[in-house]
CSV table of C-alpha atoms in Angstrom, one decimal:
chain,number,residue,atom,x,y,z
A,212,MET,CA,182.3,-116.7,-91.1
A,213,ASN,CA,185.2,-117.7,-93.5
A,214,SER,CA,188.7,-118.6,-92.5
A,215,MET,CA,190.1,-115.2,-93.4
A,216,GLU,CA,187.7,-113.5,-91.1
A,217,ILE,CA,188.6,-115.9,-88.3
A,218,GLU,CA,192.3,-115.2,-88.8
A,219,GLU,CA,191.6,-111.4,-88.6
A,220,MET,CA,189.8,-111.9,-85.3
A,221,ALA,CA,192.6,-114.1,-83.8
A,222,VAL,CA,194.5,-112.6,-80.9
A,223,ASP,CA,198.2,-112.7,-80.6
A,224,TRP,CA,198.5,-113.4,-76.9
A,225,THR,CA,202.3,-112.8,-77.0
A,226,ARG,CA,201.6,-109.1,-77.6
A,227,LEU,CA,199.6,-108.4,-74.4
A,228,PRO,CA,200.8,-105.2,-72.7
A,229,ARG,CA,203.2,-105.6,-69.9
A,230,ASP,CA,200.9,-104.0,-67.3
A,231,ILE,CA,198.2,-106.5,-68.1
A,232,LEU,CA,200.6,-109.4,-67.8
A,233,GLU,CA,201.8,-108.1,-64.4
A,234,THR,CA,198.3,-107.8,-63.2
A,235,VAL,CA,197.4,-111.3,-64.2
A,236,SER,CA,200.6,-112.8,-62.7
A,237,LYS,CA,199.9,-111.0,-59.3
A,238,ASN,CA,196.5,-112.7,-59.1
A,239,LEU,CA,198.1,-116.2,-59.4
A,240,THR,CA,198.4,-117.7,-56.0
A,241,ILE,CA,199.7,-121.3,-56.8
A,242,TYR,CA,203.4,-121.6,-57.5
A,243,THR,CA,202.9,-124.2,-60.3
A,244,ASP,CA,200.4,-121.9,-62.0
A,245,TYR,CA,202.9,-119.1,-62.0
A,246,LEU,CA,205.5,-121.4,-63.6
A,247,ARG,CA,203.0,-122.4,-66.3
A,248,PHE,CA,202.3,-118.7,-66.9
A,249,GLN,CA,206.0,-118.0,-67.4
A,250,ALA,CA,206.3,-120.9,-69.7
A,251,VAL,CA,203.7,-119.6,-72.2
A,252,CYS,CA,206.3,-117.6,-74.2
A,253,HIS,CA,209.4,-115.5,-73.9
A,254,THR,CA,207.5,-112.2,-73.7
A,255,TRP,CA,205.4,-113.4,-70.8
A,256,ARG,CA,208.4,-114.8,-69.0
A,257,ILE,CA,210.4,-111.5,-69.1
A,258,SER,CA,207.4,-109.4,-68.2
A,259,VAL,CA,207.0,-110.7,-64.7
A,260,PRO,CA,209.5,-111.2,-61.8
A,261,LYS,CA,211.5,-114.4,-61.9
A,262,ILE,CA,210.7,-115.0,-58.2
A,263,PRO,CA,207.0,-114.5,-57.2
A,264,HIS,CA,207.3,-112.8,-53.8
A,265,HIS,CA,203.5,-112.2,-53.6
A,266,LEU,CA,202.6,-115.9,-53.2
A,267,PRO,CA,200.8,-117.0,-50.0
A,268,PRO,CA,201.9,-120.2,-48.1
A,269,GLN,CA,201.7,-123.1,-50.5
A,270,LEU,CA,200.2,-126.6,-50.2
A,271,PRO,CA,203.1,-128.7,-49.0
A,272,TRP,CA,204.6,-131.4,-51.3
A,273,LEU,CA,205.3,-134.8,-49.8
A,274,MET,CA,209.0,-135.6,-50.1
A,275,LEU,CA,209.0,-139.3,-50.8
A,276,PRO,CA,211.6,-141.8,-49.5
A,277,LEU,CA,214.3,-143.4,-51.5
A,278,SER,CA,214.2,-147.2,-51.9
A,279,GLN,CA,217.5,-149.1,-51.5
A,280,GLN,CA,217.2,-150.0,-55.2
A,281,SER,CA,217.0,-146.3,-56.3
A,282,GLN,CA,219.2,-145.6,-59.3
A,283,SER,CA,219.2,-141.8,-58.9
A,284,GLN,CA,222.2,-140.3,-57.2
A,285,SER,CA,221.0,-136.7,-57.6
A,286,HIS,CA,217.2,-136.4,-57.7
A,287,ARG,CA,214.4,-136.6,-55.1
A,288,PRO,CA,210.7,-137.2,-55.8
A,289,PHE,CA,208.1,-134.8,-54.4
A,290,LEU,CA,204.3,-135.6,-54.5
A,291,ASP,CA,201.9,-132.8,-55.3
A,292,LEU,CA,198.6,-133.5,-53.6
A,293,SER,CA,196.6,-131.1,-55.7
A,294,ASP,CA,197.3,-132.8,-59.1
A,295,HIS,CA,198.7,-136.1,-57.9
A,296,LYS,CA,201.9,-135.5,-59.9
A,297,ILE,CA,205.5,-136.3,-59.0
A,298,HIS,CA,208.0,-133.5,-59.2
A,299,LEU,CA,211.6,-134.9,-59.6
A,300,LEU,CA,214.0,-132.3,-58.3
A,301,ASN,CA,217.7,-132.2,-58.7
A,302,LEU,CA,218.9,-132.4,-55.1
A,303,PRO,CA,222.2,-134.3,-54.8
A,304,GLU,CA,222.6,-132.8,-51.3
A,305,ALA,CA,219.5,-134.8,-50.2
A,306,ALA,CA,219.4,-137.8,-52.6
A,307,SER,CA,221.4,-140.3,-50.6
A,308,HIS,CA,220.6,-142.8,-47.8
A,309,LEU,CA,223.5,-141.3,-45.9
A,310,LYS,CA,221.7,-137.9,-45.7
A,311,ARG,CA,219.1,-137.4,-43.0
A,312,ARG,CA,216.5,-134.7,-42.9
A,313,CYS,CA,215.6,-133.5,-39.4
A,314,GLY,CA,212.8,-131.2,-40.5
A,315,SER,CA,211.5,-128.8,-43.0
A,316,SER,CA,210.6,-125.2,-42.2
A,317,HIS,CA,209.4,-122.3,-44.4
A,318,GLY,CA,210.2,-124.4,-47.5
A,319,TRP,CA,213.8,-125.2,-46.4
A,320,LEU,CA,215.1,-128.7,-45.7
A,321,ILE,CA,217.5,-129.3,-42.8
A,322,ILE,CA,220.1,-131.9,-43.9
A,323,LEU,CA,222.5,-133.8,-41.7
A,324,ASP,CA,225.2,-136.3,-42.8
A,325,GLU,CA,228.1,-138.1,-41.3
A,326,THR,CA,230.0,-134.8,-40.8
A,327,PRO,CA,229.5,-132.0,-38.3
A,328,LYS,CA,227.8,-129.9,-41.0
A,329,ILE,CA,224.1,-128.7,-40.7
A,330,LEU,CA,222.8,-127.6,-44.1
A,331,LEU,CA,219.8,-125.6,-44.9
A,332,LEU,CA,218.6,-126.3,-48.4
A,333,ASN,CA,215.7,-124.8,-50.5
A,334,PRO,CA,214.7,-127.6,-52.8
A,335,LEU,CA,213.2,-125.2,-55.4
A,336,THR,CA,215.9,-122.7,-55.7
A,337,ARG,CA,218.9,-124.9,-54.6
A,338,ALA,CA,219.9,-122.0,-52.2
A,339,LYS,CA,222.1,-123.3,-49.4
A,340,LEU,CA,223.2,-122.0,-46.0
A,341,ASN,CA,225.2,-123.6,-43.3
A,342,LEU,CA,224.3,-123.3,-39.6
A,343,PRO,CA,227.0,-123.7,-36.9
A,344,PRO,CA,228.2,-127.3,-36.9
A,345,LEU,CA,227.4,-130.0,-34.5
A,346,PHE,CA,230.6,-129.6,-32.5
A,347,THR,CA,229.5,-126.1,-31.5
A,348,PHE,CA,226.5,-127.3,-29.5
A,349,PRO,CA,227.0,-126.5,-25.8
A,350,ASN,CA,226.9,-130.1,-24.6
A,351,VAL,CA,229.6,-131.2,-27.1
A,352,VAL,CA,232.9,-131.3,-25.3
A,353,THR,CA,235.3,-132.3,-28.1
A,354,PHE,CA,235.2,-133.5,-31.7
A,355,ASN,CA,238.0,-135.5,-33.4
A,356,TYR,CA,237.8,-137.3,-36.7
A,357,SER,CA,240.7,-139.5,-35.7
A,358,GLU,CA,238.7,-141.1,-32.9
A,359,ILE,CA,237.0,-143.5,-35.3
A,360,GLY,CA,233.6,-144.6,-34.1
A,361,LYS,CA,233.6,-142.2,-31.1
A,362,GLU,CA,234.4,-138.9,-32.8
A,363,TYR,CA,232.2,-136.8,-30.4
A,364,ALA,CA,232.6,-136.5,-26.6
A,365,LEU,CA,229.4,-135.1,-25.0
A,366,ARG,CA,228.5,-134.1,-21.4
A,367,SER,CA,225.3,-135.7,-20.0
A,368,LEU,CA,222.9,-133.9,-17.7
A,369,SER,CA,224.6,-135.4,-14.7
A,370,GLY,CA,228.0,-134.1,-15.9
A,371,ASN,CA,229.4,-137.5,-17.1
A,372,ILE,CA,231.2,-137.7,-20.5
A,373,TYR,CA,230.0,-140.2,-23.1
A,374,ARG,CA,231.0,-140.8,-26.7
A,375,ARG,CA,229.1,-140.8,-30.0
A,376,SER,CA,230.0,-141.7,-33.6
A,377,LEU,CA,229.4,-139.7,-36.7
A,378,LYS,CA,226.4,-141.9,-37.6
A,379,GLU,CA,224.9,-141.7,-34.2
A,380,MET,CA,225.1,-137.9,-34.1
A,381,ARG,CA,223.5,-137.8,-37.6
A,382,ASP,CA,220.6,-140.1,-36.7
A,383,SER,CA,219.7,-139.3,-33.1
A,384,PHE,CA,221.3,-136.1,-31.7
A,385,ILE,CA,218.8,-133.6,-33.1
A,386,LYS,CA,215.1,-134.5,-33.0
A,387,LYS,CA,213.8,-131.5,-35.0
A,388,LEU,CA,214.9,-128.1,-36.2
A,389,VAL,CA,212.6,-125.1,-37.0
A,390,LEU,CA,213.3,-121.6,-38.4
A,391,SER,CA,211.6,-118.3,-37.4
A,392,SER,CA,211.4,-117.3,-41.1
A,393,SER,CA,212.8,-118.1,-44.5
A,394,PRO,CA,216.5,-117.2,-44.6
A,395,ALA,CA,216.0,-115.7,-48.1
A,396,LEU,CA,213.4,-113.3,-46.8
A,397,ASN,CA,214.9,-112.4,-43.5
A,398,THR,CA,218.6,-112.4,-42.8
A,399,ASN,CA,217.9,-112.1,-39.1
A,400,PHE,CA,216.3,-115.5,-39.0
A,401,ILE,CA,216.7,-117.7,-35.9
A,402,ALA,CA,217.0,-121.5,-35.8
A,403,LEU,CA,215.9,-123.6,-32.9
A,404,ALA,CA,216.7,-127.3,-32.4
A,405,ILE,CA,215.2,-129.9,-30.1
A,406,LEU,CA,217.8,-132.4,-28.8
A,407,ASN,CA,216.7,-136.0,-28.6
A,408,GLN,CA,218.3,-137.5,-25.6
A,409,THR,CA,218.4,-134.6,-23.1
A,410,GLY,CA,215.2,-132.8,-24.1
A,411,ASP,CA,217.1,-129.5,-24.4
A,412,LEU,CA,216.2,-126.6,-26.6
A,413,VAL,CA,219.1,-124.8,-28.3
A,414,PHE,CA,219.1,-121.8,-30.7
A,415,CYS,CA,221.3,-119.8,-32.9
A,416,LYS,CA,220.8,-116.5,-34.7
A,417,ASN,CA,222.1,-116.0,-38.3
A,418,GLY,CA,225.7,-115.2,-38.0
A,419,ASP,CA,226.3,-116.9,-34.7
A,420,GLN,CA,229.3,-119.2,-34.5
A,421,ALA,CA,227.8,-121.5,-31.9
A,422,TRP,CA,224.5,-122.7,-30.4
A,423,THR,CA,223.1,-121.5,-27.1
A,424,PHE,CA,221.0,-123.5,-24.5
A,425,ILE,CA,217.6,-122.3,-23.4
A,426,HIS,CA,218.1,-123.6,-19.9
A,427,ASP,CA,214.7,-122.9,-18.4
A,428,ALA,CA,212.8,-124.8,-21.1
A,429,ARG,CA,214.3,-128.3,-20.7
A,430,SER,CA,211.7,-131.1,-21.2
A,431,PHE,CA,209.5,-128.9,-23.4
A,432,CYS,CA,210.8,-131.1,-26.3
A,433,GLU,CA,207.7,-132.5,-28.0
A,434,ASP,CA,207.4,-129.8,-30.6
A,435,VAL,CA,208.2,-126.1,-31.2
A,436,ILE,CA,206.7,-123.4,-33.4
A,437,TYR,CA,207.4,-119.7,-34.1
A,438,TYR,CA,204.3,-117.7,-33.2
A,439,ASN,CA,203.9,-113.9,-32.8
A,440,ASP,CA,207.6,-113.3,-32.8
A,441,LEU,CA,208.2,-115.9,-30.0
A,442,PHE,CA,209.1,-119.6,-30.0
A,443,TYR,CA,206.5,-121.8,-28.3
A,444,ALA,CA,207.6,-125.3,-27.1
A,445,VAL,CA,205.3,-128.0,-25.7
A,446,ASP,CA,205.9,-130.9,-23.3
A,447,LYS,CA,204.3,-134.3,-23.1
A,448,SER,CA,201.3,-133.2,-21.1
A,449,GLY,CA,200.6,-130.0,-23.0
A,450,GLY,CA,202.5,-127.5,-20.9
A,451,VAL,CA,204.0,-124.7,-23.0
A,452,ALA,CA,207.3,-122.7,-22.6
A,453,VAL,CA,207.3,-119.3,-24.3
A,454,CYS,CA,210.9,-118.4,-25.4
A,455,ASP,CA,212.0,-114.9,-26.3
A,456,VAL,CA,215.4,-115.1,-27.9
A,457,HIS,CA,215.6,-111.7,-29.5
A,458,GLY,CA,216.8,-109.3,-26.8
A,459,GLU,CA,220.3,-108.8,-25.3
A,460,ASN,CA,219.3,-110.7,-22.2
A,461,SER,CA,217.8,-113.6,-24.1
A,462,PRO,CA,216.8,-116.2,-23.8
A,463,LEU,CA,213.8,-115.3,-21.6
A,464,VAL,CA,211.3,-118.1,-20.8
A,465,SER,CA,207.8,-118.1,-19.3
A,466,ILE,CA,205.8,-121.2,-18.6
A,467,ILE,CA,202.1,-121.7,-19.4
A,468,LYS,CA,200.9,-124.5,-17.1
A,469,ARG,CA,199.3,-127.5,-18.9
A,470,PHE,CA,195.6,-128.0,-19.4
A,471,GLU,CA,195.2,-130.9,-17.0
A,472,THR,CA,192.5,-133.4,-18.2
A,473,PRO,CA,192.8,-137.1,-17.9
A,474,ARG,CA,192.5,-137.5,-21.7
A,475,GLN,CA,195.3,-135.1,-22.3
A,476,PHE,CA,197.8,-137.2,-20.3
A,477,GLY,CA,197.0,-140.2,-22.6
A,478,GLY,CA,198.5,-138.5,-25.7
A,479,ASP,CA,201.6,-140.1,-27.2
A,480,MET,CA,202.8,-137.0,-29.2
A,481,GLN,CA,202.1,-133.3,-29.2
A,482,TYR,CA,202.3,-130.8,-32.1
A,483,LEU,CA,202.0,-127.0,-32.0
A,484,VAL,CA,200.4,-125.3,-35.0
A,485,ASN,CA,200.2,-121.6,-36.0
A,486,SER,CA,196.7,-121.4,-37.5
A,487,GLY,CA,195.8,-117.9,-38.5
A,488,ASP,CA,195.3,-116.0,-35.2
A,489,ASP,CA,195.2,-119.2,-33.2
A,490,LEU,CA,197.8,-121.3,-31.5
A,491,LEU,CA,196.7,-125.0,-31.7
A,492,LEU,CA,197.8,-128.1,-29.9
A,493,VAL,CA,197.4,-131.3,-31.8
A,494,THR,CA,197.6,-134.5,-29.7
A,495,ARG,CA,198.4,-137.8,-31.5
A,496,TYR,CA,197.4,-141.2,-30.1
A,497,LEU,CA,199.3,-144.4,-31.2
A,498,ASP,CA,198.5,-148.0,-30.8
A,499,LEU,CA,200.5,-151.2,-31.3
A,500,GLY,CA,200.0,-153.2,-34.5
A,501,TYR,CA,201.2,-156.7,-35.3
A,502,GLU,CA,202.2,-158.2,-38.6
A,503,ASP,CA,202.6,-162.0,-38.9
A,504,GLY,CA,205.1,-162.9,-41.6
A,505,GLY,CA,203.8,-166.4,-41.8
A,506,ASP,CA,207.0,-167.9,-40.3
A,507,PRO,CA,206.0,-170.0,-37.3
A,508,TYR,CA,209.6,-169.8,-36.0
A,509,ASN,CA,209.7,-166.0,-35.8
A,510,SER,CA,207.6,-163.7,-33.6
A,511,PRO,CA,205.2,-161.3,-35.3
A,512,THR,CA,206.5,-157.8,-36.2
A,513,VAL,CA,205.4,-155.2,-33.8
A,514,PHE,CA,204.9,-151.6,-35.0
A,515,TYR,CA,203.1,-148.4,-34.0
A,516,LYS,CA,200.2,-146.9,-35.9
A,517,THR,CA,198.1,-143.7,-35.5
A,518,VAL,CA,194.5,-144.2,-34.2
A,519,GLN,CA,193.3,-140.8,-33.2
A,520,PHE,CA,194.0,-137.0,-33.0
A,521,GLU,CA,192.6,-134.3,-30.7
A,522,VAL,CA,192.9,-130.6,-31.2
A,523,PHE,CA,193.0,-127.8,-28.6
A,524,ARG,CA,193.2,-124.0,-29.0
A,525,MET,CA,195.1,-121.7,-26.6
A,526,ASP,CA,192.7,-119.3,-24.9
A,527,PHE,CA,194.9,-116.3,-24.2
A,528,SER,CA,192.0,-114.3,-22.7
A,529,ARG,CA,192.1,-116.4,-19.6
A,530,GLU,CA,194.7,-115.9,-16.8
A,531,PRO,CA,196.7,-118.0,-17.0
A,532,PRO,CA,196.1,-119.0,-20.7
A,533,MET,CA,194.6,-122.5,-21.1
A,534,TRP,CA,193.9,-125.0,-23.8
A,535,GLU,CA,190.3,-125.5,-24.8
A,536,ARG,CA,189.0,-128.4,-26.9
A,537,VAL,CA,188.4,-127.8,-30.7
A,538,TRP,CA,185.8,-130.1,-32.2
A,539,ASP,CA,185.6,-128.6,-35.7
A,540,LEU,CA,188.4,-127.0,-37.7
A,541,GLY,CA,186.0,-125.8,-40.4
A,542,ASP,CA,187.8,-125.2,-43.7
A,543,ARG,CA,191.3,-125.6,-42.1
A,544,MET,CA,193.6,-128.5,-42.7
A,545,LEU,CA,196.6,-129.2,-40.6
A,546,PHE,CA,199.9,-130.8,-41.7
A,547,VAL,CA,202.0,-132.4,-38.9
A,548,GLY,CA,205.0,-134.6,-38.8
A,549,GLU,CA,208.7,-133.9,-38.9
A,550,ASN,CA,208.0,-130.6,-40.6
A,551,SER,CA,207.2,-127.3,-39.0
A,552,SER,CA,203.5,-127.8,-38.5
A,553,LEU,CA,201.3,-125.9,-40.9
A,554,SER,CA,197.6,-124.8,-41.2
A,555,LEU,CA,196.0,-123.9,-44.6
A,556,SER,CA,192.5,-123.3,-46.0
A,557,ALA,CA,191.3,-126.3,-47.9
A,558,SER,CA,189.2,-124.2,-50.3
A,559,ASP,CA,192.4,-122.6,-51.6
A,560,PHE,CA,193.6,-125.8,-53.1
A,561,ARG,CA,191.9,-128.4,-55.3
A,562,GLY,CA,191.7,-131.9,-54.1
A,563,CYS,CA,192.1,-131.1,-50.4
A,564,LEU,CA,189.8,-131.7,-47.4
A,565,GLY,CA,188.9,-129.3,-44.6
A,566,ASN,CA,188.6,-130.3,-41.0
A,567,CYS,CA,191.3,-132.8,-41.5
A,568,ILE,CA,194.8,-133.5,-40.3
A,569,TYR,CA,197.4,-134.7,-42.8
A,570,TYR,CA,200.1,-136.6,-40.9
A,571,THR,CA,203.4,-138.4,-41.6
A,572,ASP,CA,205.5,-140.9,-39.7
A,573,ASP,CA,207.9,-139.1,-37.5
A,574,TYR,CA,207.8,-140.8,-34.1
A,575,CYS,CA,209.9,-143.9,-34.2
A,576,GLU,CA,212.8,-144.6,-36.5
A,577,SER,CA,212.7,-148.3,-35.5
A,578,ASN,CA,209.2,-148.4,-37.0
A,579,TYR,CA,210.7,-148.2,-40.5
A,580,ASP,CA,214.5,-148.4,-40.4
A,581,GLY,CA,215.4,-151.7,-42.0
A,582,ALA,CA,211.8,-153.0,-42.0
A,583,PHE,CA,209.8,-154.1,-45.0
A,584,ARG,CA,206.6,-152.3,-44.3
A,585,ASP,CA,204.8,-149.1,-44.9
A,586,TYR,CA,204.9,-145.8,-43.0
A,587,ASP,CA,202.3,-144.4,-40.7
A,588,ILE,CA,200.9,-141.7,-42.9
A,589,GLY,CA,197.3,-140.7,-43.7
A,590,ILE,CA,194.4,-138.2,-43.3
A,591,PHE,CA,192.5,-138.0,-40.1
A,592,ASN,CA,189.0,-136.6,-40.3
A,593,LEU,CA,188.2,-134.6,-37.1
A,594,CYS,CA,184.4,-134.8,-37.8
A,595,ASP,CA,184.0,-138.6,-37.5
A,596,GLY,CA,187.4,-139.8,-36.4
A,597,SER,CA,188.0,-141.8,-39.5
A,598,ILE,CA,191.4,-142.3,-41.1
A,599,GLU,CA,192.1,-142.7,-44.8
A,600,ALA,CA,195.1,-143.2,-46.9
A,601,LEU,CA,196.4,-140.3,-49.0
A,602,PRO,CA,194.6,-140.9,-52.3
A,603,CYS,CA,197.7,-140.3,-54.5
A,604,TYR,CA,200.4,-141.9,-52.3
A,605,HIS,CA,201.3,-145.5,-53.4
A,606,PRO,CA,204.2,-146.8,-51.3
A,607,ASN,CA,206.4,-149.6,-52.7
A,608,SER,CA,206.0,-152.2,-49.9
A,609,HIS,CA,208.6,-154.5,-51.6
A,610,SER,CA,211.5,-152.1,-51.2
A,611,GLN,CA,213.6,-151.6,-48.1
A,612,LEU,CA,213.0,-147.9,-47.3
A,613,HIS,CA,214.8,-145.3,-45.2
A,614,TRP,CA,213.7,-142.0,-43.7
A,615,PRO,CA,210.0,-141.6,-44.0
A,616,PRO,CA,208.0,-139.1,-46.1
A,617,LEU,CA,208.2,-135.4,-45.1
A,618,TRP,CA,205.9,-132.4,-45.8
A,619,VAL,CA,207.8,-129.6,-47.5
A,620,SER,CA,206.2,-126.3,-48.5
A,621,PRO,CA,207.3,-125.2,-51.9
A,622,ASN,CA,208.8,-121.7,-51.4
A,623,PRO,CA,210.6,-119.9,-54.2
A,624,CYS,CA,212.0,-117.3,-51.8
C-alpha cells in the first residue's frame, strides 16, 4: 500500500457526526476523560454539553495541605489517586493558612476564615454560595468586631455567657458541615453542622437567614450523613438519631438505640456511610505513638495513629433496627475523614482497592498543628487488618504544615 492510498483511507476525526460524538461522550464516566474528549478539537468541544450532568459519583481527589513555605497565594494542589497526578486549581478562597475547611460535601468545600462568613465553594467550577453567618447560630448571643479578641458572646448549655475570638470561632466552633445535595443541582438543599464544644446539631435550608437547633439530637455529634431524604447522626457508642428537617413542624427526631457490644464501646471515632442501599457505621480505633527527637532534655512527642477499623450495617428489617457486623465489603471502598463519607465501587476506577477504607486525619488538630510530623492517613484493608500508605502520597516532613489532607469529590455540577 503506497502513501497515497494510506492518505485516502485516513479518517478526519474532526468531522464525526454530532450524534455520534454525543453518544460517545455520554458513555464517558470519568470527569478527566470527559475533559480530554472536549480537548480533542473545537468541533468535539462544541458538540457536547460544557457541563456533563450524566456523570456518576467520582473518585475523590485528595486536597493536599499547604506548607508554611508555600509561594502560591491562589492555588491549591489536589492529588488524583487514579493516575497519581497533581491538579493545581486556582482557588484563592482556599489557598491560605488563614482559611479553614470544615468539610467537603457533594464536591463543595466549606470554608471558614476570621470573619463570620461561611462559604460554600466548588473547586472545579469556582461557584460560590454563602450560608447564614456564624453570628446567626442560636447559641451566639452577640457579635462585635470592636471587642478585639472576644468578638463573640456565646451561651453555654448551663446558660452562662462566655467569649470567643474570631480565630477560635474559625478553628473550633464547627466540627463538620454536610449538605443534603449539591447546591448547583438542587436549590432546596439543606446544610447541617455539628458544633464542637456542645455536641449540638444545627441546620439551615437554602434561603434561611439563620440556623436552627435540632434539640432532641444533642450528643449525636460523631458524624452525620444524608440518607433516604433524612439526616442520620451517630453518637460515640453507635446510637443513631434520625432527623427529618423537611416539614413545617421540623425538626422531628427519632432515636435508634445503639448496638451494644463490648467492642463497640472501645471505638474512638464513628463515621456513617451511605453505601448503595445500605447505611454503614465505620468505627475507627486510635493508639498513642511516641517520637523521640533525640534531645535528652525534651520529652518524646506524643501523637495519635489509626490502628484498626470495624464496619457495621444497619439492619432495618429488625425492630428496632440494629447494627450487624460486616466482615467483607466486596468491591466497595470507603472514604472517611472530614469529608462527607463516601462509598464507591473499586472496579470503576483504575488503581483502586476494594474491601478497603481510605482515611484521612480529622480527629485532633493538636496532632498536626505546629508540629513537624506527618498526618494519620492511609488505606486499611478489611480482609487482613493491614494498613498501608497511599501509594502516590508523598508528604513533605520537613515543612511545618497546617490543616490536614481532605477528600473532595470532583463535581462539575
